[in-house]
mmCIF file with all atom_site columns, C-alpha atoms in Angstrom:
data_model
loop_
_atom_site.group_PDB
_atom_site.id
_atom_site.type_symbol
_atom_site.label_atom_id
_atom_site.label_alt_id
_atom_site.label_comp_id
_atom_site.label_asym_id
_atom_site.label_entity_id
_atom_site.label_seq_id
_atom_site.pdbx_PDB_ins_code
_atom_site.Cartn_x
_atom_site.Cartn_y
_atom_site.Cartn_z
_atom_site.occupancy
_atom_site.B_iso_or_equiv
_atom_site.pdbx_formal_charge
_atom_site.auth_seq_id
_atom_site.auth_comp_id
_atom_site.auth_asym_id
_atom_site.auth_atom_id
_atom_site.pdbx_PDB_model_num
ATOM 1   C CA . MET A 1 1   ? 0.000   0.000   0.000  1.00 0.00 ? 1   MET A CA 1
ATOM 2   C CA . ARG A 1 2   ? 1.145   3.520   -0.805 1.00 0.00 ? 2   ARG A CA 1
ATOM 3   C CA . LEU A 1 3   ? -0.227  6.568   1.012  1.00 0.00 ? 3   LEU A CA 1
ATOM 4   C CA . GLY A 1 4   ? 0.489   10.225  0.545  1.00 0.00 ? 4   GLY A CA 1
ATOM 5   C CA . TYR A 1 5   ? -0.755  13.730  -0.015 1.00 0.00 ? 5   TYR A CA 1
ATOM 6   C CA . GLY A 1 6   ? -0.895  14.931  -3.598 1.00 0.00 ? 6   GLY A CA 1
ATOM 7   C CA . THR A 1 7   ? 2.375   13.931  -5.222 1.00 0.00 ? 7   THR A CA 1
ATOM 8   C CA . SER A 1 8   ? 4.142   13.460  -1.880 1.00 0.00 ? 8   SER A CA 1
ATOM 9   C CA . VAL A 1 9   ? 4.375   9.776   -0.921 1.00 0.00 ? 9   VAL A CA 1
ATOM 10  C CA . VAL A 1 10  ? 4.544   9.214   2.849  1.00 0.00 ? 10  VAL A CA 1
ATOM 11  C CA . ILE A 1 11  ? 3.984   5.456   3.102  1.00 0.00 ? 11  ILE A CA 1
ATOM 12  C CA . ASP A 1 12  ? 5.648   3.608   0.231  1.00 0.00 ? 12  ASP A CA 1
ATOM 13  C CA . GLU A 1 13  ? 4.884   -0.027  -0.589 1.00 0.00 ? 13  GLU A CA 1
ATOM 14  C CA . VAL A 1 14  ? 4.085   -1.133  2.955  1.00 0.00 ? 14  VAL A CA 1
ATOM 15  C CA . SER A 1 15  ? 2.426   -4.500  3.504  1.00 0.00 ? 15  SER A CA 1
ATOM 16  C CA . ILE A 1 16  ? 1.281   -5.326  7.027  1.00 0.00 ? 16  ILE A CA 1
ATOM 17  C CA . GLU A 1 17  ? -1.099  -7.718  8.704  1.00 0.00 ? 17  GLU A CA 1
ATOM 18  C CA . LEU A 1 18  ? -2.600  -6.721  12.033 1.00 0.00 ? 18  LEU A CA 1
ATOM 19  C CA . PRO A 1 19  ? -3.536  -9.868  13.965 1.00 0.00 ? 19  PRO A CA 1
ATOM 20  C CA . ALA A 1 20  ? -6.917  -9.959  15.645 1.00 0.00 ? 20  ALA A CA 1
ATOM 21  C CA . GLY A 1 21  ? -6.994  -9.968  19.413 1.00 0.00 ? 21  GLY A CA 1
ATOM 22  C CA . GLN A 1 22  ? -3.622  -8.307  19.922 1.00 0.00 ? 22  GLN A CA 1
ATOM 23  C CA . ILE A 1 23  ? -2.248  -4.869  20.751 1.00 0.00 ? 23  ILE A CA 1
ATOM 24  C CA . THR A 1 24  ? -0.001  -3.733  17.920 1.00 0.00 ? 24  THR A CA 1
ATOM 25  C CA . ALA A 1 25  ? 2.242   -0.830  18.930 1.00 0.00 ? 25  ALA A CA 1
ATOM 26  C CA . ILE A 1 26  ? 3.572   1.436   16.182 1.00 0.00 ? 26  ILE A CA 1
ATOM 27  C CA . VAL A 1 27  ? 6.663   3.451   17.063 1.00 0.00 ? 27  VAL A CA 1
ATOM 28  C CA . GLY A 1 28  ? 8.974   5.640   15.034 1.00 0.00 ? 28  GLY A CA 1
ATOM 29  C CA . PRO A 1 29  ? 10.390  9.153   14.718 1.00 0.00 ? 29  PRO A CA 1
ATOM 30  C CA . ASN A 1 30  ? 8.170   12.162  14.095 1.00 0.00 ? 30  ASN A CA 1
ATOM 31  C CA . GLY A 1 31  ? 7.183   12.574  10.471 1.00 0.00 ? 31  GLY A CA 1
ATOM 32  C CA . CYS A 1 32  ? 7.741   8.952   9.448  1.00 0.00 ? 32  CYS A CA 1
ATOM 33  C CA . GLY A 1 33  ? 4.062   8.400   8.575  1.00 0.00 ? 33  GLY A CA 1
ATOM 34  C CA . LYS A 1 34  ? 2.575   6.734   11.652 1.00 0.00 ? 34  LYS A CA 1
ATOM 35  C CA . SER A 1 35  ? -0.536  8.935   11.685 1.00 0.00 ? 35  SER A CA 1
ATOM 36  C CA . THR A 1 36  ? -0.859  8.661   7.915  1.00 0.00 ? 36  THR A CA 1
ATOM 37  C CA . LEU A 1 37  ? -0.848  4.887   8.211  1.00 0.00 ? 37  LEU A CA 1
ATOM 38  C CA . LEU A 1 38  ? -3.693  4.970   10.745 1.00 0.00 ? 38  LEU A CA 1
ATOM 39  C CA . ARG A 1 39  ? -5.687  7.332   8.520  1.00 0.00 ? 39  ARG A CA 1
ATOM 40  C CA . GLY A 1 40  ? -5.280  4.916   5.644  1.00 0.00 ? 40  GLY A CA 1
ATOM 41  C CA . LEU A 1 41  ? -6.339  1.968   7.793  1.00 0.00 ? 41  LEU A CA 1
ATOM 42  C CA . ALA A 1 42  ? -9.449  3.905   8.875  1.00 0.00 ? 42  ALA A CA 1
ATOM 43  C CA . ARG A 1 43  ? -10.321 4.892   5.272  1.00 0.00 ? 43  ARG A CA 1
ATOM 44  C CA . LEU A 1 44  ? -9.921  8.570   6.039  1.00 0.00 ? 44  LEU A CA 1
ATOM 45  C CA . MET A 1 45  ? -7.641  8.749   3.019  1.00 0.00 ? 45  MET A CA 1
ATOM 46  C CA . ASP A 1 46  ? -7.560  6.641   -0.120 1.00 0.00 ? 46  ASP A CA 1
ATOM 47  C CA . PRO A 1 47  ? -4.389  4.679   -0.888 1.00 0.00 ? 47  PRO A CA 1
ATOM 48  C CA . LEU A 1 48  ? -2.401  5.876   -3.885 1.00 0.00 ? 48  LEU A CA 1
ATOM 49  C CA . SER A 1 49  ? -2.096  2.175   -4.650 1.00 0.00 ? 49  SER A CA 1
ATOM 50  C CA . GLY A 1 50  ? -3.002  -1.031  -2.894 1.00 0.00 ? 50  GLY A CA 1
ATOM 51  C CA . HIS A 1 51  ? -5.912  -1.931  -0.649 1.00 0.00 ? 51  HIS A CA 1
ATOM 52  C CA . VAL A 1 52  ? -6.933  -2.227  2.981  1.00 0.00 ? 52  VAL A CA 1
ATOM 53  C CA . HIS A 1 53  ? -8.890  -5.338  3.928  1.00 0.00 ? 53  HIS A CA 1
ATOM 54  C CA . LEU A 1 54  ? -11.057 -5.882  6.989  1.00 0.00 ? 54  LEU A CA 1
ATOM 55  C CA . ASP A 1 55  ? -11.777 -9.558  7.603  1.00 0.00 ? 55  ASP A CA 1
ATOM 56  C CA . GLY A 1 56  ? -11.167 -10.220 3.920  1.00 0.00 ? 56  GLY A CA 1
ATOM 57  C CA . ALA A 1 57  ? -13.415 -7.413  2.646  1.00 0.00 ? 57  ALA A CA 1
ATOM 58  C CA . ASP A 1 58  ? -11.996 -4.450  0.735  1.00 0.00 ? 58  ASP A CA 1
ATOM 59  C CA . LEU A 1 59  ? -12.502 -1.448  3.025  1.00 0.00 ? 59  LEU A CA 1
ATOM 60  C CA . ALA A 1 60  ? -13.220 0.750   0.003  1.00 0.00 ? 60  ALA A CA 1
ATOM 61  C CA . ARG A 1 61  ? -16.334 -1.312  -0.745 1.00 0.00 ? 61  ARG A CA 1
ATOM 62  C CA . LEU A 1 62  ? -17.820 -1.120  2.750  1.00 0.00 ? 62  LEU A CA 1
ATOM 63  C CA . SER A 1 63  ? -20.275 1.577   3.822  1.00 0.00 ? 63  SER A CA 1
ATOM 64  C CA . ALA A 1 64  ? -19.137 4.238   6.261  1.00 0.00 ? 64  ALA A CA 1
ATOM 65  C CA . ARG A 1 65  ? -21.698 2.990   8.789  1.00 0.00 ? 65  ARG A CA 1
ATOM 66  C CA . THR A 1 66  ? -20.432 -0.581  8.536  1.00 0.00 ? 66  THR A CA 1
ATOM 67  C CA . ILE A 1 67  ? -16.856 0.560   9.060  1.00 0.00 ? 67  ILE A CA 1
ATOM 68  C CA . ALA A 1 68  ? -17.848 2.754   12.018 1.00 0.00 ? 68  ALA A CA 1
ATOM 69  C CA . THR A 1 69  ? -19.467 -0.183  13.813 1.00 0.00 ? 69  THR A CA 1
ATOM 70  C CA . ARG A 1 70  ? -16.361 -2.332  13.338 1.00 0.00 ? 70  ARG A CA 1
ATOM 71  C CA . LEU A 1 71  ? -13.487 0.105   13.606 1.00 0.00 ? 71  LEU A CA 1
ATOM 72  C CA . GLY A 1 72  ? -12.955 3.158   15.809 1.00 0.00 ? 72  GLY A CA 1
ATOM 73  C CA . LEU A 1 73  ? -10.276 5.823   15.473 1.00 0.00 ? 73  LEU A CA 1
ATOM 74  C CA . LEU A 1 74  ? -8.896  8.202   18.068 1.00 0.00 ? 74  LEU A CA 1
ATOM 75  C CA . PRO A 1 75  ? -6.927  10.756  16.022 1.00 0.00 ? 75  PRO A CA 1
ATOM 76  C CA . GLN A 1 76  ? -3.953  12.644  17.387 1.00 0.00 ? 76  GLN A CA 1
ATOM 77  C CA . GLN A 1 77  ? -5.555  16.089  17.647 1.00 0.00 ? 77  GLN A CA 1
ATOM 78  C CA . PRO A 1 78  ? -9.344  15.758  17.402 1.00 0.00 ? 78  PRO A CA 1
ATOM 79  C CA . THR A 1 79  ? -11.535 18.862  17.480 1.00 0.00 ? 79  THR A CA 1
ATOM 80  C CA . ALA A 1 80  ? -15.017 19.148  18.959 1.00 0.00 ? 80  ALA A CA 1
ATOM 81  C CA . PRO A 1 81  ? -17.805 21.530  17.895 1.00 0.00 ? 81  PRO A CA 1
ATOM 82  C CA . ASP A 1 82  ? -18.077 24.692  19.992 1.00 0.00 ? 82  ASP A CA 1
ATOM 83  C CA . GLY A 1 83  ? -20.438 24.474  22.939 1.00 0.00 ? 83  GLY A CA 1
ATOM 84  C CA . ILE A 1 84  ? -20.561 20.684  23.193 1.00 0.00 ? 84  ILE A CA 1
ATOM 85  C CA . THR A 1 85  ? -20.494 18.989  26.589 1.00 0.00 ? 85  THR A CA 1
ATOM 86  C CA . VAL A 1 86  ? -18.446 15.930  27.454 1.00 0.00 ? 86  VAL A CA 1
ATOM 87  C CA . ALA A 1 87  ? -21.604 13.805  27.669 1.00 0.00 ? 87  ALA A CA 1
ATOM 88  C CA . ASP A 1 88  ? -22.699 14.959  24.203 1.00 0.00 ? 88  ASP A CA 1
ATOM 89  C CA . LEU A 1 89  ? -19.236 14.263  22.816 1.00 0.00 ? 89  LEU A CA 1
ATOM 90  C CA . VAL A 1 90  ? -19.198 10.734  24.209 1.00 0.00 ? 90  VAL A CA 1
ATOM 91  C CA . ALA A 1 91  ? -22.732 10.147  22.901 1.00 0.00 ? 91  ALA A CA 1
ATOM 92  C CA . ARG A 1 92  ? -21.450 10.789  19.380 1.00 0.00 ? 92  ARG A CA 1
ATOM 93  C CA . GLY A 1 93  ? -19.718 7.447   19.651 1.00 0.00 ? 93  GLY A CA 1
ATOM 94  C CA . ARG A 1 94  ? -23.159 5.866   19.362 1.00 0.00 ? 94  ARG A CA 1
ATOM 95  C CA . TYR A 1 95  ? -24.090 7.629   16.090 1.00 0.00 ? 95  TYR A CA 1
ATOM 96  C CA . PRO A 1 96  ? -23.165 4.667   13.851 1.00 0.00 ? 96  PRO A CA 1
ATOM 97  C CA . TYR A 1 97  ? -25.916 2.676   15.561 1.00 0.00 ? 97  TYR A CA 1
ATOM 98  C CA . GLN A 1 98  ? -28.626 5.307   15.049 1.00 0.00 ? 98  GLN A CA 1
ATOM 99  C CA . GLY A 1 99  ? -30.911 5.522   12.063 1.00 0.00 ? 99  GLY A CA 1
ATOM 100 C CA . PHE A 1 100 ? -34.419 6.294   10.870 1.00 0.00 ? 100 PHE A CA 1
ATOM 101 C CA . ILE A 1 101 ? -35.766 3.160   12.525 1.00 0.00 ? 101 ILE A CA 1
ATOM 102 C CA . ARG A 1 102 ? -33.397 2.731   15.451 1.00 0.00 ? 102 ARG A CA 1
ATOM 103 C CA . GLN A 1 103 ? -33.414 5.732   17.747 1.00 0.00 ? 103 GLN A CA 1
ATOM 104 C CA . TRP A 1 104 ? -31.573 6.326   21.029 1.00 0.00 ? 104 TRP A CA 1
ATOM 105 C CA . THR A 1 105 ? -32.134 3.485   23.483 1.00 0.00 ? 105 THR A CA 1
ATOM 106 C CA . GLU A 1 106 ? -31.300 2.561   27.055 1.00 0.00 ? 106 GLU A CA 1
ATOM 107 C CA . ASP A 1 107 ? -28.478 0.397   25.659 1.00 0.00 ? 107 ASP A CA 1
ATOM 108 C CA . ASP A 1 108 ? -26.943 3.512   24.099 1.00 0.00 ? 108 ASP A CA 1
ATOM 109 C CA . GLU A 1 109 ? -27.295 5.404   27.365 1.00 0.00 ? 109 GLU A CA 1
ATOM 110 C CA . GLN A 1 110 ? -25.603 2.612   29.301 1.00 0.00 ? 110 GLN A CA 1
ATOM 111 C CA . ALA A 1 111 ? -22.792 2.396   26.728 1.00 0.00 ? 111 ALA A CA 1
ATOM 112 C CA . VAL A 1 112 ? -22.119 6.114   27.206 1.00 0.00 ? 112 VAL A CA 1
ATOM 113 C CA . LEU A 1 113 ? -22.155 5.834   31.002 1.00 0.00 ? 113 LEU A CA 1
ATOM 114 C CA . ARG A 1 114 ? -19.784 2.847   30.948 1.00 0.00 ? 114 ARG A CA 1
ATOM 115 C CA . ALA A 1 115 ? -17.415 4.627   28.574 1.00 0.00 ? 115 ALA A CA 1
ATOM 116 C CA . MET A 1 116 ? -17.327 7.779   30.703 1.00 0.00 ? 116 MET A CA 1
ATOM 117 C CA . ASP A 1 117 ? -16.681 5.712   33.813 1.00 0.00 ? 117 ASP A CA 1
ATOM 118 C CA . ALA A 1 118 ? -13.887 3.739   32.123 1.00 0.00 ? 118 ALA A CA 1
ATOM 119 C CA . ALA A 1 119 ? -12.175 6.930   30.925 1.00 0.00 ? 119 ALA A CA 1
ATOM 120 C CA . ALA A 1 120 ? -12.710 8.690   34.288 1.00 0.00 ? 120 ALA A CA 1
ATOM 121 C CA . VAL A 1 121 ? -14.770 11.579  32.900 1.00 0.00 ? 121 VAL A CA 1
ATOM 122 C CA . THR A 1 122 ? -18.118 10.956  34.603 1.00 0.00 ? 122 THR A CA 1
ATOM 123 C CA . ASP A 1 123 ? -17.584 13.969  36.865 1.00 0.00 ? 123 ASP A CA 1
ATOM 124 C CA . LEU A 1 124 ? -16.922 16.087  33.749 1.00 0.00 ? 124 LEU A CA 1
ATOM 125 C CA . SER A 1 125 ? -20.057 15.012  31.866 1.00 0.00 ? 125 SER A CA 1
ATOM 126 C CA . GLY A 1 126 ? -21.763 18.411  32.084 1.00 0.00 ? 126 GLY A CA 1
ATOM 127 C CA . ARG A 1 127 ? -18.648 20.469  31.351 1.00 0.00 ? 127 ARG A CA 1
ATOM 128 C CA . LEU A 1 128 ? -17.990 22.082  27.988 1.00 0.00 ? 128 LEU A CA 1
ATOM 129 C CA . VAL A 1 129 ? -15.199 20.348  26.101 1.00 0.00 ? 129 VAL A CA 1
ATOM 130 C CA . ASP A 1 130 ? -13.510 23.624  25.167 1.00 0.00 ? 130 ASP A CA 1
ATOM 131 C CA . GLU A 1 131 ? -13.208 24.550  28.865 1.00 0.00 ? 131 GLU A CA 1
ATOM 132 C CA . LEU A 1 132 ? -11.244 21.424  29.788 1.00 0.00 ? 132 LEU A CA 1
ATOM 133 C CA . SER A 1 133 ? -7.520  20.918  30.157 1.00 0.00 ? 133 SER A CA 1
ATOM 134 C CA . GLY A 1 134 ? -5.688  19.016  27.441 1.00 0.00 ? 134 GLY A CA 1
ATOM 135 C CA . GLY A 1 135 ? -5.641  15.835  29.504 1.00 0.00 ? 135 GLY A CA 1
ATOM 136 C CA . GLN A 1 136 ? -9.337  16.068  30.368 1.00 0.00 ? 136 GLN A CA 1
ATOM 137 C CA . ARG A 1 137 ? -10.229 16.608  26.711 1.00 0.00 ? 137 ARG A CA 1
ATOM 138 C CA . GLN A 1 138 ? -8.136  13.613  25.705 1.00 0.00 ? 138 GLN A CA 1
ATOM 139 C CA . ARG A 1 139 ? -9.960  11.402  28.197 1.00 0.00 ? 139 ARG A CA 1
ATOM 140 C CA . GLY A 1 140 ? -13.268 12.676  26.798 1.00 0.00 ? 140 GLY A CA 1
ATOM 141 C CA . TRP A 1 141 ? -12.230 11.615  23.307 1.00 0.00 ? 141 TRP A CA 1
ATOM 142 C CA . VAL A 1 142 ? -11.125 8.233   24.608 1.00 0.00 ? 142 VAL A CA 1
ATOM 143 C CA . ALA A 1 143 ? -14.563 7.816   26.189 1.00 0.00 ? 143 ALA A CA 1
ATOM 144 C CA . MET A 1 144 ? -16.199 8.593   22.845 1.00 0.00 ? 144 MET A CA 1
ATOM 145 C CA . ALA A 1 145 ? -14.082 5.933   21.148 1.00 0.00 ? 145 ALA A CA 1
ATOM 146 C CA . LEU A 1 146 ? -15.036 3.432   23.856 1.00 0.00 ? 146 LEU A CA 1
ATOM 147 C CA . ALA A 1 147 ? -18.738 4.273   23.488 1.00 0.00 ? 147 ALA A CA 1
ATOM 148 C CA . GLN A 1 148 ? -18.477 3.383   19.800 1.00 0.00 ? 148 GLN A CA 1
ATOM 149 C CA . HIS A 1 149 ? -17.901 -0.183  21.037 1.00 0.00 ? 149 HIS A CA 1
ATOM 150 C CA . THR A 1 150 ? -15.997 -1.511  18.038 1.00 0.00 ? 150 THR A CA 1
ATOM 151 C CA . ASP A 1 151 ? -13.974 -4.705  17.732 1.00 0.00 ? 151 ASP A CA 1
ATOM 152 C CA . ILE A 1 152 ? -10.979 -2.712  16.491 1.00 0.00 ? 152 ILE A CA 1
ATOM 153 C CA . LEU A 1 153 ? -9.554  0.514   17.928 1.00 0.00 ? 153 LEU A CA 1
ATOM 154 C CA . LEU A 1 154 ? -6.949  2.629   16.137 1.00 0.00 ? 154 LEU A CA 1
ATOM 155 C CA . LEU A 1 155 ? -5.265  4.981   18.604 1.00 0.00 ? 155 LEU A CA 1
ATOM 156 C CA . ASP A 1 156 ? -2.962  7.796   17.519 1.00 0.00 ? 156 ASP A CA 1
ATOM 157 C CA . GLU A 1 157 ? -0.816  8.711   20.534 1.00 0.00 ? 157 GLU A CA 1
ATOM 158 C CA . PRO A 1 158 ? -3.706  8.237   22.986 1.00 0.00 ? 158 PRO A CA 1
ATOM 159 C CA . THR A 1 159 ? -1.620  9.253   26.017 1.00 0.00 ? 159 THR A CA 1
ATOM 160 C CA . THR A 1 160 ? -0.879  12.736  24.640 1.00 0.00 ? 160 THR A CA 1
ATOM 161 C CA . PHE A 1 161 ? -1.453  15.517  27.230 1.00 0.00 ? 161 PHE A CA 1
ATOM 162 C CA . LEU A 1 162 ? -2.052  13.007  30.033 1.00 0.00 ? 162 LEU A CA 1
ATOM 163 C CA . ASP A 1 163 ? -0.239  12.960  33.361 1.00 0.00 ? 163 ASP A CA 1
ATOM 164 C CA . ILE A 1 164 ? 1.780   9.794   33.919 1.00 0.00 ? 164 ILE A CA 1
ATOM 165 C CA . THR A 1 165 ? -0.861  8.358   36.279 1.00 0.00 ? 165 THR A CA 1
ATOM 166 C CA . TYR A 1 166 ? -3.585  8.709   33.662 1.00 0.00 ? 166 TYR A CA 1
ATOM 167 C CA . GLN A 1 167 ? -1.245  7.385   30.974 1.00 0.00 ? 167 GLN A CA 1
ATOM 168 C CA . ILE A 1 168 ? -0.760  4.129   32.857 1.00 0.00 ? 168 ILE A CA 1
ATOM 169 C CA . GLU A 1 169 ? -4.460  3.863   33.777 1.00 0.00 ? 169 GLU A CA 1
ATOM 170 C CA . LEU A 1 170 ? -5.440  4.383   30.144 1.00 0.00 ? 170 LEU A CA 1
ATOM 171 C CA . LEU A 1 171 ? -2.954  1.831   28.849 1.00 0.00 ? 171 LEU A CA 1
ATOM 172 C CA . GLU A 1 172 ? -4.169  -0.652  31.450 1.00 0.00 ? 172 GLU A CA 1
ATOM 173 C CA . LEU A 1 173 ? -7.736  0.020   30.268 1.00 0.00 ? 173 LEU A CA 1
ATOM 174 C CA . PHE A 1 174 ? -6.656  -0.804  26.715 1.00 0.00 ? 174 PHE A CA 1
ATOM 175 C CA . THR A 1 175 ? -5.044  -3.993  28.026 1.00 0.00 ? 175 THR A CA 1
ATOM 176 C CA . ASP A 1 176 ? -8.332  -4.934  29.690 1.00 0.00 ? 176 ASP A CA 1
ATOM 177 C CA . LEU A 1 177 ? -10.188 -4.327  26.410 1.00 0.00 ? 177 LEU A CA 1
ATOM 178 C CA . ASN A 1 178 ? -7.688  -6.542  24.646 1.00 0.00 ? 178 ASN A CA 1
ATOM 179 C CA . ARG A 1 179 ? -8.215  -9.320  27.183 1.00 0.00 ? 179 ARG A CA 1
ATOM 180 C CA . VAL A 1 180 ? -11.923 -9.447  26.309 1.00 0.00 ? 180 VAL A CA 1
ATOM 181 C CA . GLY A 1 181 ? -11.218 -9.706  22.596 1.00 0.00 ? 181 GLY A CA 1
ATOM 182 C CA . HIS A 1 182 ? -10.675 -6.208  21.229 1.00 0.00 ? 182 HIS A CA 1
ATOM 183 C CA . THR A 1 183 ? -7.940  -5.594  18.666 1.00 0.00 ? 183 THR A CA 1
ATOM 184 C CA . LEU A 1 184 ? -5.934  -2.422  19.233 1.00 0.00 ? 184 LEU A CA 1
ATOM 185 C CA . VAL A 1 185 ? -3.435  -0.618  17.043 1.00 0.00 ? 185 VAL A CA 1
ATOM 186 C CA . ALA A 1 186 ? -1.700  2.215   18.892 1.00 0.00 ? 186 ALA A CA 1
ATOM 187 C CA . VAL A 1 187 ? 0.867   4.789   17.873 1.00 0.00 ? 187 VAL A CA 1
ATOM 188 C CA . LEU A 1 188 ? 2.961   5.324   21.002 1.00 0.00 ? 188 LEU A CA 1
ATOM 189 C CA . HIS A 1 189 ? 5.819   7.770   21.476 1.00 0.00 ? 189 HIS A CA 1
ATOM 190 C CA . ASP A 1 190 ? 7.132   6.067   24.611 1.00 0.00 ? 190 ASP A CA 1
ATOM 191 C CA . LEU A 1 191 ? 9.169   2.942   23.864 1.00 0.00 ? 191 LEU A CA 1
ATOM 192 C CA . ASN A 1 192 ? 8.717   1.693   27.424 1.00 0.00 ? 192 ASN A CA 1
ATOM 193 C CA . HIS A 1 193 ? 4.932   1.872   27.054 1.00 0.00 ? 193 HIS A CA 1
ATOM 194 C CA . ALA A 1 194 ? 5.135   0.077   23.715 1.00 0.00 ? 194 ALA A CA 1
ATOM 195 C CA . ALA A 1 195 ? 7.257   -2.706  25.192 1.00 0.00 ? 195 ALA A CA 1
ATOM 196 C CA . ARG A 1 196 ? 5.113   -3.058  28.294 1.00 0.00 ? 196 ARG A CA 1
ATOM 197 C CA . PHE A 1 197 ? 1.635   -2.918  26.781 1.00 0.00 ? 197 PHE A CA 1
ATOM 198 C CA . GLY A 1 198 ? 2.081   -3.992  23.170 1.00 0.00 ? 198 GLY A CA 1
ATOM 199 C CA . SER A 1 199 ? 1.669   -7.598  22.057 1.00 0.00 ? 199 SER A CA 1
ATOM 200 C CA . ARG A 1 200 ? 3.961   -6.916  19.107 1.00 0.00 ? 200 ARG A CA 1
#
C-alpha cells in the first residue's frame, strides 16, 4: 500500500497484517508516517495504490456505517464543535448505531455511562469540552471511542497531554479491552509503554 498527499508519498509499498486480538504498537520518529498509516487503515484517506482489507473485505467497498461499527479511530488532535459537553461528545460514539428506525435506546445510554466511567470523565459530563484541560479533553475523546464499542480501535498517541498516572491507567484500560477480545493498534511515542503494553 502507498499513502500520501498529492504527489508526496509518505507510506511507500508497505504491507502489514494486524492480527486480531492483539495490541499492535507502532513506534517511530516524528514525520515517518505513523498517523498517515492509521488514517489509511481507517479509510480517512484513499491509498495511492493497494488496498486495505477488513476480515477479507476491501474497506473501500464497505459503507461508512459498517466501518464505524467495526473500527474506531482516536486521532492525534481531534476537534469538537463549539459548545458541546463531554456527555454529548461521548454520545457521538453511538451515532453509527442510530438511524431512521433505530433511535436512542437505554443500551446507548448505558454504553455512554460505561465509557465515561472507564475513561474517568463521569464527573466532567456536564462540562464544555472547550473549557477542559488538554488531559481532560483527551480522556473525553477516549470515552467517545469506547462508546463506539468496536472490535478494532486505532489509537494515535492516545496518552498525549495526560499525566503519567492517567497514561498508565489508560494503557491498562486498553489492556483490559484486549483481554476481552478487542484488537488495538496504537501509535505510542514512549518505547517503554510500547514494550510493556504492546503484544507486538
